[in-house]
Amino acid sequence: MSITIENINKHFGTYKALDNINLEVGSGELIALLGPSGCGKTSLLRIIGGLELADSGKLLFHGEDVEARDARERNVGFVFQHYALFRHMTVFENVAFGLRVKPRKERHHEAEIQRRVHELLSLVQLDWLHDRYPAQLSGGQRQRIALARALAVEPKILLLDEPFGALDAQVRKELRRWLRRLHDELHITSIFVTHDQEEALEVADRVVVMNKGKIEQVGTPDEVYATPATPFVYQFIGNVNLFHSRDHAPWTQQHGDAVAYVRPHDIDISTSPQDDTALPVEVKLVRAIGAIVRIEVSADDSCELIEIELSRERFDTAPLACGDKVYIRPRQFRVFETGETNELSAT
Amino acid sequence: MASFRAHSVLPGFNLALGFTLLYLSLIVLVPLSALFFKTATLGWGGFFEVLTSDRVSASLRVTFLASLAAAVINAFFGLIVAWVLVRYSFPGKRIVDALVDLPFALPTAVAGITLATLYAPHGWIGQYFAAQGIKVAYTPLGIVVALTFIGLPFVVRTVQPVLEDVEAGVEEAAASLGAGRWDVFRRVIFPAIYPALLTGFSLAFARAIGEYGSVIFIAGNMPYISEIAPLLIVSKLEQYDYAGATAIAVIMLLISFALLLSMNALQWWTCRRGAR
């Protein structure tokens, strides 16, 4: 089922949580809402789920206005960051809950409920835990149960609010892949909220980057990483070095105030100046982290650190040590006028 | 002895257990056993004679039924008060919160006199009841009013923290799964707060059974109708019938203990089912 969001606004007191949001989600898509905390991503998700009401704007499911329908009538599955499992019920009863509270006419027979719940528990690979209580499960298991519970009512849309936010790194990674596989199997239109860029880029079909109640960019993971639309996206997704036109005029090639954005892996290092735009710097720190080597350098006249990433192979052909004087030059960069960048200086 | 002991990082199991037993003996067990010893001077025959006298059994009935009614009323309305205090914010909430504890602080006699004045046929509230032909003060209904007053804080204060602990997310999850408001309450919220509600109920019940000060002023104290057992004990004491007084006390004690024990068992049983 497709979702259309038109001009949605939401205030909390004087605080503007959502500022004129427009978004189109295709049927069967897996979308990530990505942004720092307080950017409005969770508010947007809760509005779609009917847990919160927008101040103005339109929300359509498959072309149909759903603003008047409350959460229980929207047929939306919701997964919460802190699981929100019913702790006095067994795993089985948690998953069966949505089936048991259906109006009498639509309710299934007990045998059918049993069959369905066990089917869902097998889908999340936890059928063997069906008679346990939530308190007896690990975080990862609880979230999978929460997902099975949400899927029990056969929702047309699945909403996940920081689903892996409370889990440790290893489990998170595993569940991410698992969610992706599950989505490929079920093809439910899904939206998940995250502040973890790696998670968004790895799992989603399309990423919606949000900041301060506005959408900064919508695009495939590759698009938002390779061609960020705004300085904010540049900084939020991946690391970036900033070079101001005041100090690095030849790079920015701008007349006015501008800033060049350069990814750490888009910087070349050499021991002699490549051309007259090369910047003489001193190596301050060399740190090998797995397959990459992170180098921090600073220009002679400033104490600002510039971050550079090299592959280990490349580093090994010309090793560097602290205190070495070298020259750097960006291979690729993007320039934004200062007017645009002012916005992000506050973040 | 060692078999009771689970290893613990905190030392002092022996000392703490010894102290607990000594303390409970001094404060609870010794006075209570003195009660039993005094009663024993009556012998079984005398004990049953006191117990089966019409006046005593009528007063026991009044005491336990009024206490039960008051505890039920408190369980219901206390739950609503706790709900409002936890779920909503409104101006003056802190004052309302503090008001809940007042029945604890007020001398019970003051409460009794005040309530009796208010609910008397010509009192502020009593006149409206009187117009409907209902007498509140100086009837068993008045006893229930007084017992409701003094038992109010128990339910509110036991349910409140547990209700605060039920995250709003759980209710939202239930709603998004299609549950109506009644289903959310019945299947999600009530099971979570039920043990606390039962605790509050039994505390209010136990407190009401032992209440004396406030009741005697509003009850009218008519033998067989609105005379409570604690009052009967006092009047027996005034007649120097100490053994008779302790006999009533013993029977009240036994009934209360049985009731509280069964409520604890019920709670233990539901908690175990909840495997919390």
Coordinates of C-alpha atoms in Angstrom, one line a residue:
Chain A
M1 CA 0.0 0.0 0.0
S2 CA 1.4 3.4 -1.0
I3 CA 1.6 6.3 1.4
T4 CA 1.3 9.9 0.4
I5 CA 2.2 12.7 2.8
E6 CA 1.2 16.2 1.8
N7 CA 2.2 19.4 3.6
I8 CA 2.2 17.9 7.1
N9 CA 3.0 20.3 10.0
K10 CA 3.3 19.5 13.7
H11 CA 4.1 21.8 16.6
F12 CA 4.8 20.9 20.2
G13 CA 4.0 24.1 22.0
T14 CA 6.2 26.7 20.2
Y15 CA 8.6 24.0 18.9
K16 CA 8.1 23.1 15.3
A17 CA 8.6 19.4 15.1
L18 CA 7.6 19.0 11.4
D19 CA 7.7 21.8 8.9
N20 CA 5.7 21.2 5.7
I21 CA 6.7 17.6 5.0
N22 CA 5.9 16.1 1.6
L23 CA 6.8 12.5 0.9
E24 CA 5.7 9.7 -1.4
V25 CA 6.3 6.1 -0.4
G26 CA 5.7 3.4 -3.0
S27 CA 3.9 0.2 -2.4
G28 CA 6.3 -2.5 -1.0
E29 CA 9.1 -0.1 -0.4
L30 CA 11.5 -0.1 2.6
I31 CA 12.2 3.4 3.6
A32 CA 14.5 4.8 6.3
L33 CA 13.8 8.1 8.1
L34 CA 17.3 9.2 9.0
G35 CA 18.3 12.1 11.1
P36 CA 19.8 13.3 14.4
S37 CA 17.6 13.1 17.5
G38 CA 14.9 15.8 17.6
C39 CA 14.7 16.1 13.8
G40 CA 11.1 15.0 13.7
K41 CA 11.5 11.6 12.3
T42 CA 9.7 9.8 15.1
S43 CA 6.9 12.4 15.1
L44 CA 6.4 11.7 11.4
L45 CA 6.3 8.0 12.0
R46 CA 3.8 8.3 14.8
I47 CA 1.6 10.5 12.7
I48 CA 1.6 7.9 9.9
G49 CA 0.7 5.3 12.5
G50 CA -2.1 7.4 14.0
L51 CA -0.5 7.6 17.4
E52 CA -0.1 11.4 17.0
L53 CA -2.2 13.9 15.1
A54 CA -0.7 16.4 12.6
D55 CA -1.7 20.0 13.0
S56 CA -2.3 20.4 9.3
G57 CA -1.7 18.5 6.1
K58 CA -2.9 15.4 4.4
L59 CA -2.1 11.7 4.9
L60 CA -3.2 9.2 2.3
F61 CA -2.9 5.5 2.2
H62 CA -3.3 4.2 -1.3
G63 CA -5.0 7.5 -2.3
E64 CA -7.4 7.3 0.6
D65 CA -7.4 10.0 3.4
V66 CA -6.8 8.3 6.7
E67 CA -6.5 11.4 8.9
A68 CA -9.9 10.6 10.6
R69 CA -9.0 7.0 11.3
D70 CA -7.3 6.3 14.6
A71 CA -4.5 3.9 15.2
R72 CA -6.7 0.8 15.6
E73 CA -8.4 1.4 12.3
R74 CA -5.4 2.1 10.2
N75 CA -4.2 -1.5 9.9
V76 CA -0.6 -0.5 10.6
G77 CA 1.9 -2.6 12.4
F78 CA 4.0 -0.6 14.8
V79 CA 7.3 -1.7 16.4
F80 CA 8.7 0.3 19.3
Q81 CA 12.3 0.9 20.3
H82 CA 11.7 -0.5 23.8
Y83 CA 9.6 -3.4 22.4
A84 CA 6.5 -2.6 24.4
L85 CA 5.7 -6.3 24.9
F86 CA 2.9 -7.2 27.3
R87 CA 5.0 -8.6 30.1
H88 CA 2.3 -10.5 31.9
M89 CA 1.6 -12.5 28.7
T90 CA 3.6 -15.4 27.2
V91 CA 5.3 -14.9 23.9
F92 CA 2.5 -16.9 22.3
E93 CA -0.2 -14.6 23.9
N94 CA 1.7 -11.5 22.9
V95 CA 1.7 -12.5 19.2
A96 CA -1.9 -13.7 19.5
F97 CA -3.1 -10.5 21.0
G98 CA -4.0 -8.8 17.8
L99 CA -6.0 -11.8 16.7
R100 CA -7.8 -12.1 20.0
V101 CA -9.0 -8.5 20.2
K102 CA -10.6 -8.6 16.7
P103 CA -14.4 -8.0 16.7
R104 CA -16.3 -11.2 17.3
K105 CA -17.5 -11.5 13.7
E106 CA -13.9 -11.4 12.2
R107 CA -12.3 -13.4 15.0
H108 CA -10.7 -16.7 14.0
H109 CA -11.2 -20.0 15.6
E110 CA -8.8 -21.0 18.4
A111 CA -7.2 -23.6 16.1
E112 CA -6.6 -21.0 13.4
I113 CA -5.1 -18.6 15.9
Q114 CA -2.8 -21.3 17.1
R115 CA -1.7 -22.1 13.6
R116 CA -1.1 -18.5 12.7
V117 CA 0.8 -17.6 15.8
H118 CA 3.1 -20.6 15.4
E119 CA 3.6 -19.8 11.8
L120 CA 4.7 -16.2 12.7
L121 CA 6.9 -17.5 15.5
S122 CA 8.6 -19.8 13.0
L123 CA 9.0 -16.8 10.6
V124 CA 11.0 -15.0 13.3
Q125 CA 12.7 -18.3 14.2
L126 CA 11.5 -18.2 17.9
D127 CA 8.8 -20.8 18.0
W128 CA 10.8 -22.7 20.7
L129 CA 10.3 -19.8 23.0
H130 CA 6.5 -19.7 22.7
D131 CA 5.7 -20.3 26.4
R132 CA 8.3 -18.0 27.8
Y133 CA 7.6 -14.5 29.2
P134 CA 9.2 -11.4 27.7
A135 CA 11.4 -10.9 30.8
Q136 CA 13.1 -14.2 30.0
L137 CA 14.2 -13.2 26.6
S138 CA 17.2 -11.2 25.3
G139 CA 16.7 -7.8 23.7
G140 CA 17.1 -9.2 20.1
Q141 CA 14.6 -11.9 20.8
R142 CA 12.1 -9.5 22.3
Q143 CA 12.3 -7.2 19.2
R144 CA 11.7 -10.2 16.9
I145 CA 8.6 -11.1 19.0
A146 CA 7.4 -7.5 18.8
L147 CA 7.8 -7.7 15.1
A148 CA 5.9 -11.0 14.9
R149 CA 3.1 -9.5 17.1
A150 CA 2.9 -6.5 14.7
L151 CA 2.7 -8.8 11.7
A152 CA 0.0 -11.0 13.2
V153 CA -2.8 -8.6 12.2
E154 CA -1.5 -8.7 8.6
P155 CA -0.8 -5.0 8.4
K156 CA -0.6 -3.2 5.0
I157 CA 2.1 -1.0 6.4
L158 CA 4.9 -1.7 8.9
L159 CA 6.3 1.1 11.0
L160 CA 9.5 0.6 13.1
D161 CA 10.6 3.3 15.5
E162 CA 14.4 2.8 16.1
P163 CA 13.8 -0.9 16.2
F164 CA 17.4 -1.8 16.9
G165 CA 18.3 1.3 19.0
A166 CA 18.4 -0.5 22.3
L167 CA 20.4 -3.5 21.1
D168 CA 24.2 -4.0 21.1
A169 CA 26.2 -3.7 18.0
Q170 CA 26.6 -7.4 17.1
V171 CA 22.9 -8.2 17.5
R172 CA 22.0 -5.0 15.6
K173 CA 23.9 -6.0 12.6
E174 CA 22.4 -9.4 12.5
L175 CA 18.8 -8.1 12.9
R176 CA 19.4 -5.5 10.2
R177 CA 20.1 -8.2 7.6
W178 CA 17.3 -10.3 8.9
L179 CA 14.8 -7.4 8.6
R180 CA 16.0 -6.8 5.0
R181 CA 15.5 -10.5 4.2
L182 CA 12.1 -10.5 5.9
H183 CA 11.0 -7.5 3.9
D184 CA 12.1 -9.2 0.7
E185 CA 9.9 -12.1 1.6
L186 CA 6.8 -10.2 2.7
H187 CA 6.9 -7.0 0.6
I188 CA 5.0 -4.9 3.2
T189 CA 5.4 -1.2 2.7
S190 CA 7.8 -0.4 5.6
I191 CA 9.2 2.7 7.2
F192 CA 11.8 2.6 9.9
V193 CA 13.3 5.4 11.9
T194 CA 17.0 5.5 12.8
H195 CA 19.8 7.8 13.7
D196 CA 22.3 5.3 12.5
Q197 CA 23.4 6.2 9.0
E198 CA 25.1 2.8 8.5
E199 CA 21.8 1.1 9.3
A200 CA 19.8 3.3 7.0
L201 CA 22.2 2.8 4.1
E202 CA 22.5 -0.9 4.5
V203 CA 18.8 -1.8 4.9
A204 CA 16.7 0.7 3.1
D205 CA 15.6 1.0 -0.6
R206 CA 15.4 4.7 -0.2
V207 CA 16.7 7.0 2.6
V208 CA 14.9 10.2 3.8
V209 CA 17.3 12.4 5.5
M210 CA 15.7 14.8 8.0
N211 CA 16.9 17.7 10.0
K212 CA 15.0 20.2 12.2
G213 CA 11.6 19.1 11.0
K214 CA 12.5 19.3 7.3
I215 CA 13.4 16.8 4.7
E216 CA 16.9 17.5 3.5
Q217 CA 17.1 14.8 0.8
V218 CA 15.3 11.7 -0.4
G219 CA 17.2 9.2 -2.4
T220 CA 18.7 5.7 -2.7
P221 CA 21.5 5.0 -0.2
D222 CA 24.0 5.5 -3.0
E223 CA 22.6 8.8 -4.0
V224 CA 22.5 10.3 -0.5
Y225 CA 26.1 9.2 0.1
A226 CA 27.6 10.1 -3.3
T227 CA 25.7 13.2 -4.2
P228 CA 24.4 14.8 -1.0
A229 CA 22.0 17.6 -1.8
T230 CA 22.8 19.8 1.2
P231 CA 25.7 20.5 3.5
F232 CA 23.8 18.9 6.3
V233 CA 23.5 15.6 4.4
Y234 CA 27.2 15.8 3.5
Q235 CA 28.1 16.0 7.2
F236 CA 25.5 13.7 8.6
I237 CA 26.2 10.8 6.2
G238 CA 29.8 9.8 6.4
N239 CA 32.7 12.0 7.5
V240 CA 33.7 15.2 5.7
N241 CA 36.4 17.9 5.9
L242 CA 35.4 21.5 5.4
F243 CA 37.7 24.0 3.7
H244 CA 36.6 27.6 3.8
S245 CA 37.2 29.8 0.8
R246 CA 39.0 32.3 3.0
D247 CA 41.9 30.0 3.5
H248 CA 41.6 27.7 0.5
A249 CA 40.5 29.9 -2.4
P250 CA 42.0 27.8 -5.2
W251 CA 39.9 24.8 -4.2
T252 CA 36.6 26.4 -3.7
Q253 CA 37.0 28.5 -6.9
Q254 CA 34.4 30.9 -5.6
H255 CA 34.3 34.6 -5.5
G256 CA 32.2 35.0 -2.3
D257 CA 32.2 33.1 0.9
A258 CA 32.0 29.4 0.3
V259 CA 33.0 26.1 1.8
A260 CA 34.4 23.0 0.0
Y261 CA 33.2 19.6 1.4
V262 CA 35.7 16.8 0.9
R263 CA 35.3 13.2 2.0
P264 CA 38.3 11.8 3.9
H265 CA 38.9 9.1 1.3
D266 CA 38.9 11.7 -1.5
I267 CA 42.2 13.3 -0.5
D268 CA 45.6 12.5 -2.1
I269 CA 48.8 12.7 -0.2
S270 CA 52.2 13.1 -1.6
T271 CA 55.7 14.1 -0.4
S272 CA 56.1 16.8 -3.1
P273 CA 53.5 19.5 -4.2
Q274 CA 51.3 18.0 -7.0
D275 CA 50.6 21.5 -8.3
D276 CA 50.3 25.0 -7.0
T277 CA 47.0 24.2 -5.2
A278 CA 48.4 21.6 -3.0
L279 CA 48.3 22.3 0.7
P280 CA 51.4 21.8 2.8
V281 CA 50.5 19.9 6.1
E282 CA 52.0 18.1 8.9
V283 CA 51.0 14.6 10.0
K284 CA 49.6 14.6 13.5
L285 CA 48.2 11.2 14.0
V286 CA 48.3 7.8 12.2
R287 CA 45.9 5.1 13.2
A288 CA 45.3 1.8 11.4
I289 CA 41.7 0.7 11.9
G290 CA 41.1 -2.7 10.2
A291 CA 41.3 -2.3 6.5
I292 CA 41.7 1.5 6.5
V293 CA 44.3 3.8 7.9
R294 CA 43.1 7.1 9.4
I295 CA 45.5 10.0 9.2
E296 CA 45.0 13.4 10.8
V297 CA 47.0 16.3 9.5
S298 CA 46.9 20.0 10.0
A299 CA 48.0 22.9 7.9
D300 CA 51.1 24.8 9.2
D301 CA 49.3 27.9 10.1
S302 CA 46.2 26.4 11.8
C303 CA 45.4 23.9 14.4
E304 CA 42.3 22.6 12.6
L305 CA 42.6 18.8 11.9
I306 CA 41.9 17.4 8.5
E307 CA 40.9 13.8 8.4
I308 CA 42.2 11.5 5.6
E309 CA 41.4 7.8 5.0
L310 CA 43.7 5.6 3.0
S311 CA 43.3 1.9 2.2
R312 CA 45.9 -0.2 4.0
E313 CA 47.5 -1.2 0.7
R314 CA 47.9 2.3 -0.4
F315 CA 49.3 3.4 2.9
D316 CA 51.9 0.6 2.8
T317 CA 53.3 1.8 -0.5
A318 CA 54.2 5.1 1.1
P319 CA 54.1 4.9 4.9
L320 CA 53.8 8.0 6.9
A321 CA 54.7 8.8 10.5
C322 CA 53.8 11.5 12.9
G323 CA 55.6 14.8 12.2
D324 CA 56.1 14.1 8.4
K325 CA 55.6 17.2 6.2
V326 CA 53.5 16.3 3.2
Y327 CA 51.1 17.9 0.6
I328 CA 47.5 17.1 0.2
R329 CA 45.0 17.8 -2.6
P330 CA 41.4 16.8 -2.9
R331 CA 40.4 14.5 -5.8
Q332 CA 36.8 15.3 -5.5
F333 CA 34.8 17.9 -3.6
R334 CA 31.6 19.9 -3.6
V335 CA 31.2 23.6 -2.9
F336 CA 28.4 25.2 -1.0
E337 CA 27.9 28.9 -0.6
T338 CA 28.2 30.1 3.0
G339 CA 24.6 31.1 3.1
E340 CA 23.6 27.5 2.8
T341 CA 26.1 26.3 5.3
N342 CA 25.1 28.7 8.0
E343 CA 22.2 26.5 8.8
L344 CA 24.3 23.6 9.7
S345 CA 26.8 25.4 11.8
A346 CA 24.3 25.2 14.6
T347 CA 24.1 21.4 14.5
Chain B
M1 CA 20.8 -23.7 58.5
A2 CA 23.2 -23.4 55.7
S3 CA 20.6 -24.8 53.3
F4 CA 18.5 -21.6 53.6
R5 CA 21.4 -19.5 52.6
A6 CA 22.0 -18.5 49.1
H7 CA 25.4 -16.9 48.5
S8 CA 25.1 -13.1 48.7
V9 CA 27.6 -10.4 48.4
L10 CA 26.0 -8.6 51.3
P11 CA 27.2 -10.0 54.6
G12 CA 25.2 -10.3 57.8
F13 CA 22.5 -12.9 57.0
N14 CA 22.6 -14.4 60.5
L15 CA 22.6 -11.0 62.2
A16 CA 19.8 -9.7 60.0
L17 CA 17.6 -12.7 60.4
G18 CA 18.2 -12.8 64.2
F19 CA 17.3 -9.2 64.5
T20 CA 14.2 -9.6 62.4
L21 CA 12.9 -12.4 64.5
L22 CA 13.6 -10.6 67.7
Y23 CA 12.0 -7.4 66.5
L24 CA 8.9 -9.2 65.2
S25 CA 8.6 -11.1 68.5
L26 CA 8.8 -8.0 70.6
I27 CA 6.5 -5.8 68.5
V28 CA 3.9 -8.4 67.2
L29 CA 4.2 -11.8 68.6
V30 CA 4.5 -11.1 72.4
P31 CA 1.5 -8.8 72.6
L32 CA -0.5 -11.1 70.5
S33 CA 0.3 -14.2 72.4
A34 CA -0.5 -12.4 75.6
L35 CA -4.0 -11.9 74.0
F36 CA -4.2 -15.6 73.5
F37 CA -3.1 -16.4 77.0
K38 CA -5.6 -14.1 78.5
T39 CA -8.4 -15.6 76.4
A40 CA -7.3 -19.1 77.4
T41 CA -8.4 -18.3 81.0
L42 CA -11.9 -18.5 79.7
G43 CA -11.6 -22.1 78.6
W44 CA -13.2 -23.4 75.4
G45 CA -16.7 -23.3 76.9
G46 CA -16.4 -19.6 77.9
F47 CA -14.7 -18.8 74.6
F48 CA -17.6 -20.2 72.5
E49 CA -20.1 -18.6 74.8
V50 CA -18.7 -15.1 74.1
L51 CA -18.3 -16.0 70.4
T52 CA -21.8 -17.2 69.9
S53 CA -23.6 -14.5 71.8
D54 CA -25.9 -12.6 69.4
R55 CA -24.4 -9.2 70.2
V56 CA -20.9 -10.3 69.4
S57 CA -21.6 -12.1 66.2
A58 CA -23.8 -9.2 65.0
S59 CA -20.9 -6.8 65.7
L60 CA -18.5 -9.0 63.9
R61 CA -20.8 -9.1 60.9
V62 CA -21.1 -5.3 60.9
T63 CA -17.4 -4.9 61.2
F64 CA -16.4 -7.3 58.4
L65 CA -19.2 -6.4 56.0
A66 CA -18.7 -2.6 56.4
S67 CA -14.9 -3.1 56.0
L68 CA -15.4 -5.2 52.9
A69 CA -17.8 -2.6 51.4
A70 CA -15.4 0.2 52.2
A71 CA -12.4 -1.7 50.7
V72 CA -14.3 -2.4 47.5
I73 CA -15.3 1.2 47.2
N74 CA -11.7 2.3 47.8
A75 CA -10.4 -0.2 45.3
F76 CA -12.6 1.2 42.6
F77 CA -12.3 4.9 43.3
G78 CA -8.7 4.7 44.5
L79 CA -7.9 3.2 41.1
I80 CA -9.5 6.1 39.3
V81 CA -7.7 8.7 41.5
A82 CA -4.4 6.9 40.9
W83 CA -5.1 6.9 37.2
V84 CA -5.8 10.6 37.1
L85 CA -2.8 11.4 39.1
V86 CA -0.5 9.3 36.9
R87 CA -1.9 9.9 33.5
Y88 CA -3.0 13.6 33.4
S89 CA -1.3 16.8 34.3
F90 CA -3.5 19.7 35.5
P91 CA -3.0 22.7 37.6
G92 CA -3.0 21.9 41.3
K93 CA -2.1 18.2 40.7
R94 CA 0.5 18.3 43.5
I95 CA -2.1 19.6 46.0
V96 CA -4.5 16.8 45.0
D97 CA -1.6 14.4 45.4
A98 CA -1.0 15.6 48.9
L99 CA -4.7 15.6 49.8
V100 CA -4.7 11.8 49.3
D101 CA -2.5 11.3 52.3
L102 CA -4.5 13.5 54.6
P103 CA -6.7 10.7 56.0
F104 CA -3.5 9.2 57.3
A105 CA -2.5 12.3 59.2
L106 CA -5.9 13.4 60.6
P107 CA -6.7 12.0 64.1
T108 CA -9.4 9.5 63.4
A109 CA -11.7 10.9 66.1
V110 CA -11.7 14.3 64.3
A111 CA -12.5 12.5 61.0
G112 CA -15.4 10.7 62.7
I113 CA -16.9 13.9 64.3
T114 CA -16.5 15.8 61.0
L115 CA -18.1 13.1 59.0
A116 CA -20.9 12.7 61.5
T117 CA -21.7 16.4 61.4
L118 CA -21.6 16.5 57.6
Y119 CA -23.8 13.4 57.1
A120 CA -26.2 14.0 60.0
P121 CA -29.8 14.5 58.7
H122 CA -29.4 18.3 59.0
G123 CA -25.7 18.4 57.9
W124 CA -24.4 19.9 54.7
I125 CA -24.4 16.6 52.8
G126 CA -26.8 14.6 55.0
Q127 CA -29.8 16.9 54.2
Y128 CA -29.7 15.8 50.6
F129 CA -29.7 12.2 51.5
A130 CA -32.4 12.8 54.1
A131 CA -34.5 14.4 51.4
Q132 CA -34.3 11.1 49.5
G133 CA -35.2 9.2 52.7
I134 CA -31.7 7.9 53.2
K135 CA -30.1 8.1 56.6
V136 CA -26.3 8.0 56.5
A137 CA -25.0 9.1 59.9
Y138 CA -25.8 6.7 62.8
T139 CA -26.4 3.8 60.5
P140 CA -24.2 1.1 59.0
L141 CA -24.0 3.3 55.9
G142 CA -22.2 5.9 58.1
I143 CA -19.7 3.2 59.1
V144 CA -18.9 2.5 55.5
V145 CA -18.4 6.2 54.8
A146 CA -15.9 6.6 57.7
L147 CA -14.1 3.4 56.7
T148 CA -13.9 4.6 53.1
F149 CA -12.4 7.8 54.3
I150 CA -9.6 6.3 56.4
G151 CA -8.8 3.6 53.8
L152 CA -8.5 5.8 50.7
P153 CA -4.7 6.4 50.7
F154 CA -3.9 2.7 50.7
V155 CA -5.2 1.8 47.2
V156 CA -4.0 5.1 45.6
R157 CA -0.5 4.8 47.0
T158 CA 0.0 1.1 46.1
V159 CA -1.4 1.4 42.6
Q160 CA 0.2 4.8 41.7
P161 CA 3.8 3.6 41.3
V162 CA 2.9 0.5 39.4
L163 CA 0.7 2.4 37.0
E164 CA 3.6 4.9 36.4
D165 CA 5.6 1.8 35.5
V166 CA 3.3 0.8 32.7
E167 CA 4.8 2.5 29.7
A168 CA 2.5 4.4 27.4
G169 CA 4.1 2.4 24.5
V170 CA 2.3 -0.8 25.7
E171 CA -1.1 0.9 25.3
E172 CA -0.1 2.3 21.9
A173 CA 1.1 -1.1 20.8
A174 CA -2.3 -2.6 21.9
A175 CA -4.2 0.2 20.0
S176 CA -2.2 -0.3 16.8
L177 CA -3.0 -4.0 17.0
G178 CA -6.7 -3.1 16.8
A179 CA -7.6 -3.3 20.5
G180 CA -10.5 -1.0 21.7
R181 CA -10.2 1.0 24.9
W182 CA -11.9 -1.6 27.0
D183 CA -9.7 -4.3 25.6
V184 CA -6.6 -2.3 26.3
F185 CA -7.7 -1.8 29.9
R186 CA -8.9 -5.3 30.5
R187 CA -6.1 -7.2 28.8
V188 CA -3.1 -4.9 29.1
I189 CA -3.4 -2.4 32.0
F190 CA -5.5 -4.3 34.5
P191 CA -3.3 -7.4 34.6
A192 CA -0.3 -5.2 35.2
I193 CA -1.7 -3.4 38.1
Y194 CA -3.9 -6.2 39.5
P195 CA -1.4 -7.4 42.1
A196 CA -0.9 -3.8 43.4
L197 CA -4.6 -3.2 43.5
L198 CA -5.1 -6.4 45.5
T199 CA -2.4 -5.3 48.0
G200 CA -4.1 -1.9 48.3
F201 CA -7.4 -3.6 48.8
S202 CA -6.2 -5.9 51.5
L203 CA -4.4 -3.0 53.3
A204 CA -7.5 -0.9 53.2
F205 CA -9.6 -3.9 54.3
A206 CA -7.3 -4.7 57.3
R207 CA -7.1 -1.1 58.3
A208 CA -10.9 -0.8 58.3
I209 CA -11.4 -3.9 60.4
G210 CA -9.3 -2.4 63.2
E211 CA -10.7 1.1 62.9
Y212 CA -12.3 2.5 66.1
G213 CA -11.9 6.2 66.5
S214 CA -13.7 7.6 63.5
V215 CA -16.5 4.9 63.4
I216 CA -17.8 5.3 67.0
F217 CA -18.8 9.0 66.3
I218 CA -20.7 8.3 63.1
A219 CA -22.0 4.8 63.7
G220 CA -24.7 5.6 66.4
N221 CA -23.5 2.4 68.0
M222 CA -26.8 0.6 68.3
P223 CA -26.3 -2.9 69.4
Y224 CA -27.1 -5.5 66.7
I225 CA -27.3 -2.8 64.0
S226 CA -24.4 -0.4 64.0
E227 CA -22.2 -1.6 66.8
I228 CA -18.7 -2.6 65.6
A229 CA -16.6 -5.3 67.3
P230 CA -13.8 -3.0 68.5
L231 CA -16.4 -0.9 70.3
L232 CA -17.7 -4.1 72.0
I233 CA -14.2 -4.9 73.1
V234 CA -13.9 -1.5 74.7
S235 CA -17.2 -1.7 76.5
K236 CA -16.3 -5.2 77.8
L237 CA -13.0 -3.6 79.1
E238 CA -15.0 -0.9 80.8
Q239 CA -16.9 -3.7 82.6
Y240 CA -13.7 -5.3 83.7
D241 CA -14.5 -8.3 81.5
Y242 CA -10.9 -8.6 80.2
A243 CA -11.1 -12.2 79.1
G244 CA -14.3 -11.5 77.2
A245 CA -12.7 -8.6 75.5
T246 CA -9.6 -10.6 74.5
A247 CA -11.8 -13.4 73.2
I248 CA -13.5 -11.0 70.7
A249 CA -10.0 -9.7 69.8
V250 CA -8.7 -13.2 69.2
I251 CA -11.6 -14.1 66.9
M252 CA -11.1 -10.9 64.9
L253 CA -7.5 -11.6 64.7
L254 CA -8.0 -15.1 63.4
I255 CA -10.5 -14.0 60.7
S256 CA -8.3 -11.1 59.6
F257 CA -5.3 -13.3 59.4
A258 CA -7.1 -15.9 57.4
L259 CA -8.4 -13.2 55.0
L260 CA -5.0 -11.5 54.5
L261 CA -3.3 -14.9 54.1
S262 CA -5.7 -15.9 51.4
M263 CA -5.2 -12.6 49.6
N264 CA -1.5 -13.0 49.7
A265 CA -1.9 -16.5 48.4
L266 CA -4.0 -15.2 45.6
Q267 CA -1.5 -12.6 44.8
W268 CA 1.4 -15.0 44.9
W269 CA -0.5 -17.3 42.6
T270 CA -1.2 -14.6 40.0
C271 CA 2.3 -13.3 40.2
R272 CA 3.7 -16.7 39.6
R273 CA 1.5 -17.1 36.6
G274 CA 2.8 -13.8 35.4
A275 CA 6.4 -15.0 36.0
R276 CA 7.6 -11.6 36.7

